[in-house]
Amino acid sequence: MAATIYDVAKRAGLAVGTVSKYLNGRSMREENRLKIEQAIQELGFKANILARGLKGNRTMTIAVVIPTYMAIFFMATTTILEDILEQANYRILIFGFDRNPQKLRQKLNLARERMVDGLILFASYVGAEDLPILQTYLQEGIPVVLVEQGLPGIITDTVRIDNAHASFRAVERLILDHHTRIALVNGPEEVAVFQERRQGYYDAMHTYHLPVDERWVLSGTFINAGEYAAIRKIFETPQPPTAIYATNYHATIGTAVTLHERHLRIPEDISLIGFDHFDPMDAIEPPLTLVEQPVEEIARMSANLLLKRIAGDYADFPQTITLNTKMLMRDSVRKI
Amino acid sequence: MAATIYDVAKRAGLAVGTVSKYLNGRSMREENRLKIEQAIQELGFKANILARGLKGNRTMTIAVVIPTYMAIFFMATTTILEDILEQANYRILIFGFDRNPQKLRQKLNLARERMVDGLILFASYVGAEDLPILQTYLQEGIPVVLVEQGLPGIITDTVRIDNAHASFRAVERLILDHHTRIALVNGPEEVAVFQERRQGYYDAMHTYHLPVDERWVLSGTFINAGEYAAIRKIFETPQPPTAIYATNYHATIGTAVTLHERHLRIPEDISLIGFDHFDPMDAIEPPLTLVEQPVEEIARMSANLLLKRIAGDYADFPQTITLNTKMLMRDSVRKI
DNA sequence: TTGTAAGCGTTATCAT
DNA sequence: ATGATAACGCTTACAA
């Protein structure tokens, strides 16, 4: 069995209360501090998190809940989140809900059972049925930060990006380079984030009085073969587009691969602006012009906001932080 | 505050002991069972996992420890693992260690603090410094299942695949189709798994008396641009290879993309056999011939083995299960 | 500053 | 079959 605080106390010749104080960073006689440190060292003592949590206060644990483990954006953000929170001495529990609102409900319950001190929820793919339990969190005073988007009736802090504006700028960039026939390869449109990204596309097209050919407006998950066939079809129309704007990681890679397969050169034959910037994308030649999400900043803002609430600081609550994307100008857009 | 077992007992007019028995599925008077169920219902009672764990027995929690969150193989396996273990009423805690043995040590400590009932460790990228704590797990009687590979001195169950044989068969397939100049795009060679995959390549080449041109034997992580440049260089040699065998997901995608970029047609100009089969790969045209890992079976075997040990069944311990990969014959290999 | 003891929510061991 | 109570490892009054 692992050593307990009693073992440490005995070995140090002190009482458990004193050891506990040491563990919680209170002041004490230097001499005793050393004794305790030595005892801890010798016994390889590690405070038992369960007992700590049971006592009712903090478990020093934060739940990070994401739609799926299989998407790089979520995992990249989670990785950074973990680093940041670890520095504040918090641990994270990762829950994926497979883009399934029903499963989400269950995961949120699990997290609550574990008495997490806070919740960071990537809020795309959340369903109406998940709202009540989120309310429960808030009622119980467990801070919640929503990432990606807000949720109806859930009054809490939110960290998001300027989806519509990001799209607008990307499409505008193409238009300013004299493209007029621009296709959209969008994520699943039941998700608010992708509705916004599509809206930005429409806004740009309308602003510049360009017609939108609905056959060029695609949407889907782009994780299976069928959907890529749709991209290929875009080029079977008589006057195919001269540029494509893809609105997420998969769509971007899939589109680039599809273009290469058809021996359409980027950007000579067709221009492409993608979305997201993760390592594997740089395998693509030429380096793509991309809308880059500030992944690190999203993580940092979410973590800090949550920690602030956990610390009891509810000034300026609730806050919605909208972060700006960057256009990474590289070599996949050609001026016509 | 959430309802406790005392609240339930009071509402049902019974003692906590009785309610506890109900929760643990022991027999009891039908009439009381109903009372308890109703009370639980009305109060929305959920047993507190922390208190349960503290009491010393099972936490019904299993740690799944993986080298990185950012690789699809690990996340796909973890997703399935979670499903399977959930059906056995276990929860999982996911820990990524960023391919950093030092971080792994820390994560293994975290998992132990949480008193997990078992550990599933993806053992590539584990360092010598991590071995002692693994021993601690075993000494404390916490079952450990190693996935991908065994570890020196760690006597426990292992679930792995036939890496060398898989490679042998893939390369042999190319040879039988009369390829003689075959390049290898391998994962990082400090990892045992990739040493084995490379060995299979060498074995096949030697078996068929084919010379290996070391300039065509590449290895790396293939998650950044520089490494892809190396693939391109393969084709700048005077007599370039006619076929490539790539040994993991990233290497496969990266190679396919690179080939397309150079307008080398698959399989007309060059044949390709890849490794792993996940959805996004099917974006590539033509459908690639692949070595397919039995991801689901890996997860199932690991989970079942672990559950068996947790249940105290140590017959046939330790066991090493070597699962067979499948060759998915599709359209990326040409008979010369 | 330090020691003592109650209490967190459960399970398990006793009696009853 | 059920009820009362100690114990799990920790934190936190409160007392010394």
XYZ file of C-alpha atoms (C1' of nucleotides) in Angstrom:
704
model
C 0.000 0.000 0.000
C 1.161 3.489 -0.691
C 2.323 5.706 2.174
C -0.254 7.965 3.791
C -0.038 11.269 5.523
C 0.027 9.348 8.817
C 3.152 7.488 7.786
C 4.798 10.769 6.921
C 3.742 12.298 10.220
C 5.064 9.391 12.216
C 8.365 9.337 10.412
C 8.795 13.068 10.824
C 7.753 12.874 14.466
C 4.920 15.335 13.883
C 1.147 15.320 13.673
C -0.878 14.804 10.531
C -2.286 18.279 10.766
C 1.180 19.703 10.447
C 1.977 17.566 7.466
C -1.281 18.597 5.865
C -0.370 22.208 6.350
C 2.935 21.564 4.687
C 1.165 19.977 1.753
C -1.023 23.005 1.440
C 1.834 25.432 1.554
C 1.148 27.077 4.893
C 3.916 28.559 6.961
C 5.688 26.461 9.546
C 8.912 26.014 11.444
C 11.741 25.566 8.994
C 13.121 22.660 10.961
C 9.836 20.785 10.687
C 9.489 21.571 7.030
C 12.765 19.817 6.419
C 11.789 16.813 8.503
C 8.573 16.490 6.546
C 10.267 16.878 3.214
C 12.717 14.198 4.113
C 9.996 11.823 5.282
C 8.013 12.396 2.094
C 11.103 11.746 0.057
C 11.972 8.561 1.873
C 8.484 7.150 1.726
C 7.773 8.235 -1.802
C 4.597 9.747 -0.445
C 1.988 11.126 -2.805
C -1.152 12.756 -1.445
C -4.210 10.757 -2.368
C -6.328 12.830 -4.693
C -9.479 10.920 -3.946
C -9.291 11.594 -0.238
C -8.533 15.196 -0.940
C -11.465 15.554 -3.252
C -13.768 13.746 -0.905
C -13.123 16.285 1.781
C -15.177 18.501 -0.375
C -13.063 21.251 -1.703
C -10.986 21.129 -4.795
C -10.081 18.019 -6.695
C -7.620 20.084 -8.689
C -9.165 18.445 -11.697
C -10.709 20.011 -14.767
C -12.813 18.253 -17.355
C -12.037 18.951 -21.005
C -14.896 17.728 -23.138
C -14.505 17.461 -26.894
C -16.689 16.207 -29.748
C -14.231 13.530 -30.893
C -10.747 12.252 -30.228
C -10.139 11.900 -33.916
C -9.915 15.530 -34.970
C -6.612 17.285 -34.783
C -7.994 20.670 -33.782
C -9.490 19.300 -30.593
C -6.482 17.246 -29.684
C -4.019 20.024 -30.404
C -5.980 22.419 -28.249
C -6.343 19.816 -25.521
C -2.615 19.195 -25.510
C -1.908 22.857 -24.902
C -4.710 23.144 -22.391
C -3.181 20.306 -20.427
C 0.203 21.993 -20.357
C -1.186 25.284 -19.173
C -3.439 23.829 -16.525
C -0.696 21.563 -15.306
C 1.414 24.595 -14.589
C -1.377 25.869 -12.396
C -1.232 22.475 -10.703
C -4.468 21.245 -12.203
C -4.978 17.907 -13.891
C -7.321 17.385 -16.776
C -9.778 14.654 -17.537
C -10.461 14.281 -21.237
C -13.880 13.192 -22.390
C -14.841 12.626 -26.019
C -18.490 12.265 -26.919
C -18.233 11.099 -30.511
C -20.241 14.051 -31.748
C -23.197 12.420 -30.059
C -25.274 14.667 -27.780
C -26.612 11.672 -25.906
C -23.133 10.483 -25.114
C -22.229 14.000 -24.095
C -24.912 13.976 -21.449
C -23.406 10.850 -20.026
C -19.879 12.237 -20.079
C -20.945 15.410 -18.364
C -22.446 13.276 -15.643
C -19.252 11.305 -15.321
C -17.259 14.477 -14.977
C -19.590 15.710 -12.284
C -19.308 12.453 -10.375
C -15.607 12.998 -10.336
C -16.224 16.382 -8.764
C -14.205 18.319 -11.261
C -13.450 21.886 -10.276
C -14.291 23.219 -13.697
C -15.356 22.347 -17.211
C -14.034 23.344 -20.589
C -16.500 22.300 -23.251
C -15.948 22.467 -26.976
C -19.485 23.371 -27.784
C -19.944 22.395 -31.404
C -22.145 19.311 -31.700
C -23.813 19.986 -28.355
C -27.523 19.160 -28.439
C -30.562 20.646 -26.730
C -30.706 17.623 -24.446
C -27.323 18.535 -23.003
C -28.371 21.965 -21.847
C -30.042 20.970 -18.555
C -26.980 19.278 -17.160
C -24.881 22.262 -18.108
C -27.300 24.334 -16.086
C -26.703 21.961 -13.213
C -23.011 22.689 -13.382
C -23.615 26.385 -13.216
C -26.148 26.058 -10.415
C -23.701 24.049 -8.387
C -21.159 26.774 -8.905
C -18.855 24.736 -11.099
C -17.316 27.147 -13.599
C -17.860 26.325 -17.259
C -16.029 27.781 -20.234
C -17.507 27.203 -23.658
C -15.108 27.016 -26.570
C -15.962 27.498 -30.260
C -19.449 28.844 -29.656
C -21.965 29.894 -27.057
C -25.037 27.842 -26.233
C -28.649 29.038 -25.943
C -29.574 29.779 -22.366
C -26.176 28.876 -20.972
C -24.892 32.038 -19.427
C -21.197 31.594 -19.031
C -17.830 32.541 -20.452
C -17.144 31.738 -24.070
C -13.994 31.711 -26.159
C -14.485 31.698 -29.888
C -13.040 32.901 -33.144
C -14.275 35.290 -35.795
C -15.580 32.606 -38.124
C -17.647 34.760 -40.444
C -15.031 37.438 -40.647
C -12.270 34.908 -41.247
C -14.210 33.511 -44.165
C -15.023 36.929 -45.472
C -11.386 37.882 -45.544
C -10.301 34.661 -47.171
C -12.880 34.904 -49.920
C -12.235 38.593 -50.315
C -8.566 37.825 -50.794
C -9.509 35.571 -53.698
C -11.842 38.159 -55.133
C -9.236 40.884 -54.952
C -7.011 38.587 -56.942
C -9.774 38.637 -59.552
C -11.321 35.286 -58.902
C -15.046 35.316 -59.495
C -15.936 31.647 -59.600
C -15.154 30.495 -56.068
C -16.182 27.165 -54.589
C -16.820 26.500 -50.921
C -15.862 23.217 -49.294
C -17.484 23.567 -45.923
C -17.807 21.457 -42.780
C -21.124 19.948 -41.690
C -23.695 22.698 -41.785
C -25.678 21.640 -38.752
C -22.774 23.008 -36.763
C -22.934 26.706 -35.948
C -19.252 27.217 -36.594
C -19.666 26.115 -40.177
C -22.831 28.103 -40.652
C -20.796 31.125 -39.716
C -17.954 30.225 -42.011
C -20.391 29.748 -44.861
C -22.047 33.039 -44.039
C -18.741 34.815 -44.414
C -18.374 33.287 -47.850
C -21.827 34.471 -48.899
C -21.221 37.906 -47.444
C -18.029 38.347 -49.410
C -19.589 37.146 -52.630
C -22.566 39.448 -52.200
C -20.484 42.399 -51.161
C -18.584 42.136 -54.418
C -21.739 41.395 -56.387
C -20.584 37.951 -57.390
C -23.133 35.218 -58.093
C -22.948 32.037 -56.040
C -23.329 28.825 -57.959
C -24.936 26.463 -55.455
C -23.358 23.467 -57.156
C -20.044 24.756 -55.878
C -21.157 24.989 -52.280
C -20.269 21.695 -50.660
C -20.519 20.587 -47.077
C -19.824 17.448 -45.112
C -17.476 15.802 -42.675
C -14.882 14.950 -45.327
C -13.684 11.910 -43.551
C -14.771 9.368 -46.100
C -14.394 8.653 -49.752
C -17.879 9.569 -50.933
C -17.535 13.161 -49.954
C -14.342 13.595 -51.878
C -16.084 12.445 -54.995
C -18.261 15.523 -54.586
C -15.201 17.733 -54.763
C -14.211 16.081 -58.000
C -17.632 16.785 -59.432
C -17.099 20.496 -59.047
C -14.738 20.266 -61.963
C -17.128 18.492 -64.215
C -19.221 21.605 -64.613
C -18.720 23.540 -67.866
C -17.204 26.647 -66.291
C -15.424 25.276 -63.251
C -14.318 27.520 -60.422
C -10.878 29.087 -60.448
C -10.549 29.043 -56.691
C -11.646 27.043 -53.695
C -12.064 28.005 -50.074
C -12.019 25.026 -47.704
C -13.168 25.654 -44.156
C -11.487 23.055 -42.025
C -8.520 20.766 -41.744
C -9.978 17.712 -43.400
C -11.659 19.656 -46.128
C -8.405 21.439 -46.873
C -6.252 18.344 -47.082
C -8.902 16.451 -48.989
C -9.283 19.251 -51.472
C -5.553 19.604 -52.006
C -5.160 15.881 -52.543
C -8.071 15.811 -54.931
C -6.643 18.677 -56.946
C -3.293 16.979 -57.200
C -4.915 13.785 -58.331
C -6.674 15.566 -61.132
C -3.354 17.097 -62.057
C -4.701 20.508 -61.419
C -1.721 22.526 -60.366
C -1.951 24.794 -57.349
C -2.030 27.713 -57.917
C -1.440 27.741 -61.693
C -4.664 25.942 -62.540
C -6.625 26.588 -59.395
C -6.183 28.643 -56.272
C -6.870 27.297 -52.800
C -7.276 28.831 -49.393
C -7.569 26.368 -46.548
C -8.415 26.506 -42.878
C -6.342 25.476 -39.866
C -2.625 24.920 -39.767
C -1.238 21.728 -38.310
C 2.048 20.025 -39.023
C 0.896 17.403 -41.504
C -0.445 20.131 -43.787
C 3.047 21.227 -44.568
C 3.493 17.992 -46.445
C 1.510 19.652 -49.182
C 3.286 21.431 -51.952
C 3.015 24.336 -52.526
C 2.723 25.705 -49.002
C -0.951 26.562 -48.728
C -2.413 29.916 -47.959
C -4.384 29.260 -44.816
C -6.730 30.761 -42.296
C -4.916 29.959 -39.109
C -6.772 29.497 -35.842
C -4.921 30.825 -32.807
C -4.959 27.420 -31.164
C -2.551 28.348 -28.429
C -4.434 31.498 -27.595
C -7.752 29.675 -27.549
C -6.292 27.265 -25.034
C -4.654 29.975 -22.980
C -7.739 32.185 -22.841
C -10.016 29.306 -21.941
C -7.696 28.047 -19.238
C -7.159 31.470 -17.717
C -10.811 32.353 -17.757
C -11.669 29.090 -16.064
C -8.948 29.452 -13.449
C -10.137 32.955 -12.729
C -13.665 31.740 -12.071
C -12.417 28.851 -9.990
C -10.491 31.378 -7.945
C -13.814 33.096 -7.324
C -13.206 36.130 -9.480
C -16.501 36.765 -11.214
C -15.851 40.304 -12.247
C -16.952 40.835 -15.880
C -18.893 37.580 -15.931
C -19.975 36.299 -18.366
C -17.393 37.186 -20.909
C -17.292 36.313 -24.591
C -13.853 36.489 -26.067
C -13.651 36.473 -29.828
C -10.155 35.796 -31.060
C -8.914 36.764 -34.448
C -7.700 34.292 -36.982
C -4.671 35.096 -39.078
C -4.306 34.722 -42.802
C -1.124 32.853 -43.500
C -0.251 34.098 -46.959
C 1.688 31.512 -48.845
C 1.763 30.146 -52.328
C -1.571 28.609 -53.183
C -3.337 31.689 -54.504
C -2.683 33.112 -57.937
C -3.552 36.555 -59.091
C -5.531 36.204 -62.290
C -24.707 19.722 -2.948
C -25.443 16.394 -4.533
C -27.460 13.786 -2.663
C -25.542 11.207 -0.626
C -26.271 7.680 0.355
C -27.533 9.030 3.670
C -30.148 11.114 1.934
C -31.290 8.077 0.040
C -31.401 5.979 3.202
C -33.399 8.565 5.076
C -35.878 8.993 2.261
C -36.300 5.264 1.887
C -36.578 4.820 5.639
C -33.648 2.418 5.691
C -30.061 2.352 6.823
C -27.098 3.351 4.703
C -25.746 -0.167 4.838
C -28.823 -1.424 3.093
C -28.613 1.195 0.403
C -24.957 0.363 -0.110
C -25.871 -3.260 -0.571
C -28.425 -2.252 -3.157
C -25.812 -0.234 -4.990
C -23.541 -3.236 -5.050
C -26.180 -5.563 -6.332
C -26.646 -7.768 -3.288
C -29.898 -9.520 -2.565
C -32.529 -7.817 -0.446
C -36.221 -7.605 0.246
C -38.049 -6.683 -2.921
C -40.109 -4.102 -1.108
C -36.983 -2.304 0.086
C -35.382 -2.469 -3.304
C -38.297 -0.556 -4.712
C -38.195 2.035 -1.963
C -34.521 2.599 -2.592
C -34.935 2.822 -6.319
C -37.622 5.392 -5.897
C -35.569 7.440 -3.476
C -32.590 7.362 -5.826
C -34.804 8.436 -8.661
C -36.338 11.294 -6.769
C -33.053 12.605 -5.451
C -31.113 12.099 -8.630
C -28.574 10.289 -6.530
C -25.247 9.250 -8.044
C -22.730 7.326 -5.979
C -19.619 9.370 -5.357
C -16.713 7.752 -7.140
C -14.134 9.423 -4.967
C -15.575 8.068 -1.757
C -15.845 4.662 -3.325
C -12.270 4.699 -4.432
C -11.077 5.963 -1.110
C -12.623 3.037 0.661
C -9.924 1.097 -0.999
C -11.428 -1.213 -3.487
C -12.090 -0.533 -7.077
C -12.317 2.893 -8.597
C -13.744 1.310 -11.723
C -11.237 3.411 -13.563
C -8.588 2.374 -16.039
C -5.722 4.501 -17.252
C -5.012 4.514 -20.966
C -1.608 5.996 -21.593
C -0.532 6.961 -25.093
C 2.531 8.634 -26.600
C 0.609 11.563 -28.101
C -2.910 12.825 -28.591
C -2.065 13.863 -32.097
C -1.727 10.505 -33.803
C -4.788 8.872 -35.233
C -3.765 5.308 -34.408
C -3.668 6.013 -30.699
C -6.869 7.971 -30.652
C -8.760 5.463 -32.755
C -7.687 2.641 -30.482
C -8.495 4.694 -27.407
C -11.964 5.445 -28.709
C -12.714 1.754 -29.109
C -11.078 0.919 -25.805
C -13.345 3.406 -24.100
C -16.429 1.858 -25.646
C -15.491 -1.650 -24.633
C -14.478 -0.790 -21.107
C -17.566 1.321 -20.638
C -19.685 -1.715 -21.344
C -17.891 -3.463 -18.517
C -18.802 -0.445 -16.424
C -15.270 0.923 -16.314
C -14.287 4.475 -17.053
C -11.034 5.454 -18.672
C -8.575 8.180 -17.920
C -6.547 9.195 -20.939
C -2.996 10.355 -20.472
C -0.728 11.524 -23.277
C 2.958 11.917 -22.638
C 4.074 13.740 -25.776
C 6.506 10.969 -26.660
C 8.516 12.173 -23.687
C 9.648 9.476 -21.232
C 10.046 12.019 -18.486
C 6.497 13.161 -18.900
C 5.403 9.564 -18.972
C 6.859 8.994 -15.535
C 4.811 11.865 -14.256
C 1.629 10.638 -15.917
C 2.074 7.172 -14.534
C 2.341 8.727 -11.102
C -0.807 10.713 -11.690
C -2.657 7.604 -12.709
C -1.479 5.831 -9.594
C -2.600 8.700 -7.407
C -6.011 8.270 -8.883
C -5.902 4.650 -7.821
C -6.757 3.263 -11.213
C -7.704 -0.385 -11.253
C -5.565 -1.113 -14.279
C -3.276 0.355 -16.884
C -3.169 0.035 -20.641
C 0.086 1.461 -21.907
C 1.013 2.008 -25.520
C 4.631 1.121 -25.058
C 6.398 2.726 -27.983
C 8.436 5.732 -26.841
C 8.719 4.405 -23.287
C 12.145 5.091 -21.799
C 14.339 3.187 -19.355
C 13.507 5.745 -16.691
C 9.858 4.708 -16.849
C 10.489 1.097 -16.023
C 10.741 1.419 -12.219
C 7.321 2.929 -11.832
C 5.851 0.252 -14.040
C 7.382 -2.246 -11.666
C 5.648 -0.419 -8.864
C 2.333 -0.966 -10.561
C 2.972 -4.657 -10.852
C 4.220 -4.939 -7.278
C 1.112 -3.245 -6.021
C -0.925 -5.725 -7.962
C -2.299 -3.241 -10.448
C -2.678 -5.093 -13.743
C -0.809 -3.633 -16.704
C -1.304 -4.451 -20.365
C 1.349 -3.316 -22.783
C 0.253 -2.516 -26.314
C 2.474 -2.335 -29.415
C 5.499 -3.904 -27.778
C 6.884 -5.521 -24.632
C 9.326 -3.754 -22.344
C 12.567 -5.114 -20.914
C 12.097 -6.543 -17.450
C 8.386 -5.777 -17.332
C 6.733 -9.118 -17.004
C 3.144 -8.611 -17.989
C 0.618 -9.155 -20.750
C 1.345 -7.689 -24.136
C -0.768 -7.147 -27.220
C 1.121 -6.466 -30.414
C 1.095 -7.003 -34.136
C 3.342 -8.912 -36.503
C 5.349 -5.895 -37.605
C 8.235 -7.668 -39.299
C 5.995 -10.155 -40.991
C 3.599 -7.472 -42.132
C 6.470 -5.622 -43.764
C 7.843 -8.774 -45.261
C 4.560 -9.562 -46.922
C 4.068 -6.034 -48.195
C 7.522 -5.867 -49.731
C 7.221 -9.399 -51.034
C 3.999 -8.396 -52.737
C 5.906 -5.692 -54.567
C 8.717 -8.060 -55.436
C 6.354 -10.662 -56.793
C 4.993 -7.953 -59.033
C 8.551 -7.629 -60.335
C 9.601 -4.518 -58.505
C 13.272 -4.587 -57.604
C 13.983 -1.001 -56.657
C 11.847 -0.483 -53.575
C 12.105 2.460 -51.215
C 11.224 2.411 -47.539
C 9.600 5.379 -45.835
C 9.792 4.339 -42.221
C 8.796 5.811 -38.871
C 11.370 6.977 -36.325
C 13.859 4.188 -35.923
C 14.504 4.591 -32.237
C 11.106 2.995 -31.811
C 11.068 -0.807 -31.689
C 7.949 -1.043 -33.798
C 9.683 0.686 -36.672
C 12.850 -1.287 -36.247
C 10.714 -4.357 -36.745
C 8.952 -2.932 -39.755
C 12.278 -2.043 -41.281
C 13.614 -5.498 -40.515
C 10.776 -7.051 -42.455
C 11.724 -4.892 -45.419
C 15.350 -5.988 -45.247
C 14.350 -9.612 -44.806
C 12.197 -9.556 -47.899
C 14.849 -7.836 -49.985
C 17.501 -10.300 -48.870
C 15.283 -13.312 -49.274
C 14.808 -12.371 -52.907
C 18.452 -11.382 -53.333
C 17.652 -7.784 -54.024
C 20.162 -5.084 -53.165
C 19.075 -2.323 -50.802
C 20.068 1.179 -51.787
C 20.473 2.968 -48.468
C 19.571 6.290 -50.055
C 16.064 4.924 -50.426
C 15.706 3.980 -46.795
C 14.129 6.959 -45.064
C 12.919 7.372 -41.543
C 11.405 10.127 -39.455
C 8.239 11.369 -37.867
C 6.826 12.799 -41.103
C 4.925 15.486 -39.393
C 6.812 18.438 -40.795
C 7.869 19.814 -44.100
C 11.567 18.996 -43.997
C 11.010 15.295 -43.908
C 8.847 15.346 -46.970
C 11.610 16.993 -48.874
C 13.566 13.801 -48.228
C 10.921 11.795 -49.998
C 11.215 14.064 -53.001
C 14.939 13.508 -53.071
C 14.431 9.816 -53.628
C 13.404 10.661 -57.140
C 16.415 12.733 -57.890
C 18.613 9.670 -58.020
C 19.483 8.392 -61.503
C 17.593 5.117 -61.292
C 14.718 5.969 -58.972
C 12.660 3.264 -57.261
C 9.565 1.866 -58.911
C 7.808 1.226 -55.654
C 7.576 2.608 -52.129
C 6.576 0.971 -48.902
C 5.508 3.457 -46.222
C 5.202 2.138 -42.694
C 2.726 4.362 -40.919
C -0.190 6.664 -41.403
C 1.670 9.935 -41.774
C 4.361 8.440 -43.944
C 1.709 6.956 -46.200
C -0.306 10.121 -46.655
C 2.806 12.227 -46.994
C 4.230 9.934 -49.608
C 1.022 9.832 -51.611
C 0.736 13.599 -51.550
C 4.344 14.002 -52.571
C 3.920 11.625 -55.471
C 0.869 13.463 -56.692
C 2.693 16.745 -56.479
C 5.472 15.456 -58.647
C 2.839 14.269 -61.065
C 3.949 10.723 -60.598
C 0.874 8.665 -61.174
C -0.003 5.868 -58.795
C 0.394 3.102 -59.818
C 1.325 3.800 -63.451
C 4.560 5.592 -62.629
C 5.163 4.298 -59.164
C 3.600 1.727 -56.883
C 2.833 2.371 -53.248
C 1.943 0.219 -50.296
C 1.015 2.093 -47.163
C 0.360 1.253 -43.534
C -2.762 1.793 -41.423
C -6.226 2.461 -42.693
C -8.192 5.357 -41.314
C -10.995 7.304 -42.919
C -9.080 10.294 -44.233
C -6.861 7.982 -46.276
C -9.740 7.190 -48.541
C -9.545 10.730 -49.808
C -6.591 9.540 -51.817
C -7.066 8.365 -55.355
C -6.477 5.603 -56.286
C -7.536 3.597 -53.251
C -4.231 2.580 -51.734
C -3.055 -0.925 -51.096
C -2.487 -0.938 -47.365
C -1.245 -2.966 -44.452
C -4.183 -2.701 -42.133
C -3.761 -2.939 -38.373
C -6.596 -4.720 -36.584
C -7.317 -1.689 -34.452
C -10.559 -3.004 -33.086
C -9.028 -6.334 -32.166
C -6.056 -4.680 -30.517
C -8.455 -2.725 -28.364
C -10.659 -5.702 -27.636
C -7.785 -8.000 -26.718
C -6.138 -5.424 -24.502
C -9.359 -4.601 -22.722
C -10.317 -8.212 -22.170
C -6.906 -9.212 -20.965
C -6.873 -6.351 -18.508
C -10.369 -7.079 -17.243
C -9.425 -10.696 -16.785
C -6.473 -9.771 -14.607
C -8.505 -7.260 -12.666
C -10.977 -10.053 -12.015
C -8.089 -11.961 -10.496
C -7.718 -14.539 -13.236
C -3.989 -14.957 -13.658
C -4.077 -18.246 -15.495
C -1.662 -18.118 -18.455
C 0.053 -14.984 -17.169
C 1.937 -13.322 -18.733
C 0.556 -13.610 -22.188
C 1.851 -12.098 -25.395
C -0.758 -11.864 -28.081
C 0.510 -11.150 -31.556
C -2.267 -10.118 -33.889
C -2.058 -10.385 -37.623
C -2.302 -7.444 -39.920
C -4.248 -7.743 -43.148
C -3.131 -6.674 -46.578
C -5.869 -4.580 -48.113
C -5.260 -5.120 -51.799
C -6.422 -2.154 -53.770
C -5.196 -0.171 -56.702
C -1.848 1.374 -55.892
C 0.403 -1.486 -56.988
C 1.196 -2.205 -60.590
C 2.568 -5.421 -61.961
C 5.619 -4.573 -64.034
C 3.176 26.819 15.568
C 1.430 22.301 16.508
C -1.684 18.459 17.945
C -6.401 16.487 18.161
C -10.478 15.081 16.310
C -14.496 15.555 13.367
C -16.083 14.895 8.913
C -16.226 14.103 3.589
C -19.392 9.544 1.118
C -18.710 5.173 0.662
C -18.066 -0.030 1.952
C -17.543 -3.731 5.148
C -17.884 -5.837 9.610
C -20.273 -6.598 13.069
C -24.448 -7.320 15.785
C -29.227 -7.625 15.760
C -32.099 -9.030 5.762
C -31.061 -4.939 8.111
C -28.897 -1.393 11.226
C -24.990 0.731 13.497
C -20.321 1.884 13.149
C -15.419 1.772 11.976
C -12.417 2.694 8.392
C -10.384 4.688 3.910
C -6.707 9.417 3.592
C -7.208 13.809 3.735
C -8.472 18.883 5.411
C -9.855 21.984 8.776
C -11.572 23.901 12.936
C -10.367 24.193 17.464
C -7.605 23.505 21.443
C -3.194 23.493 23.452
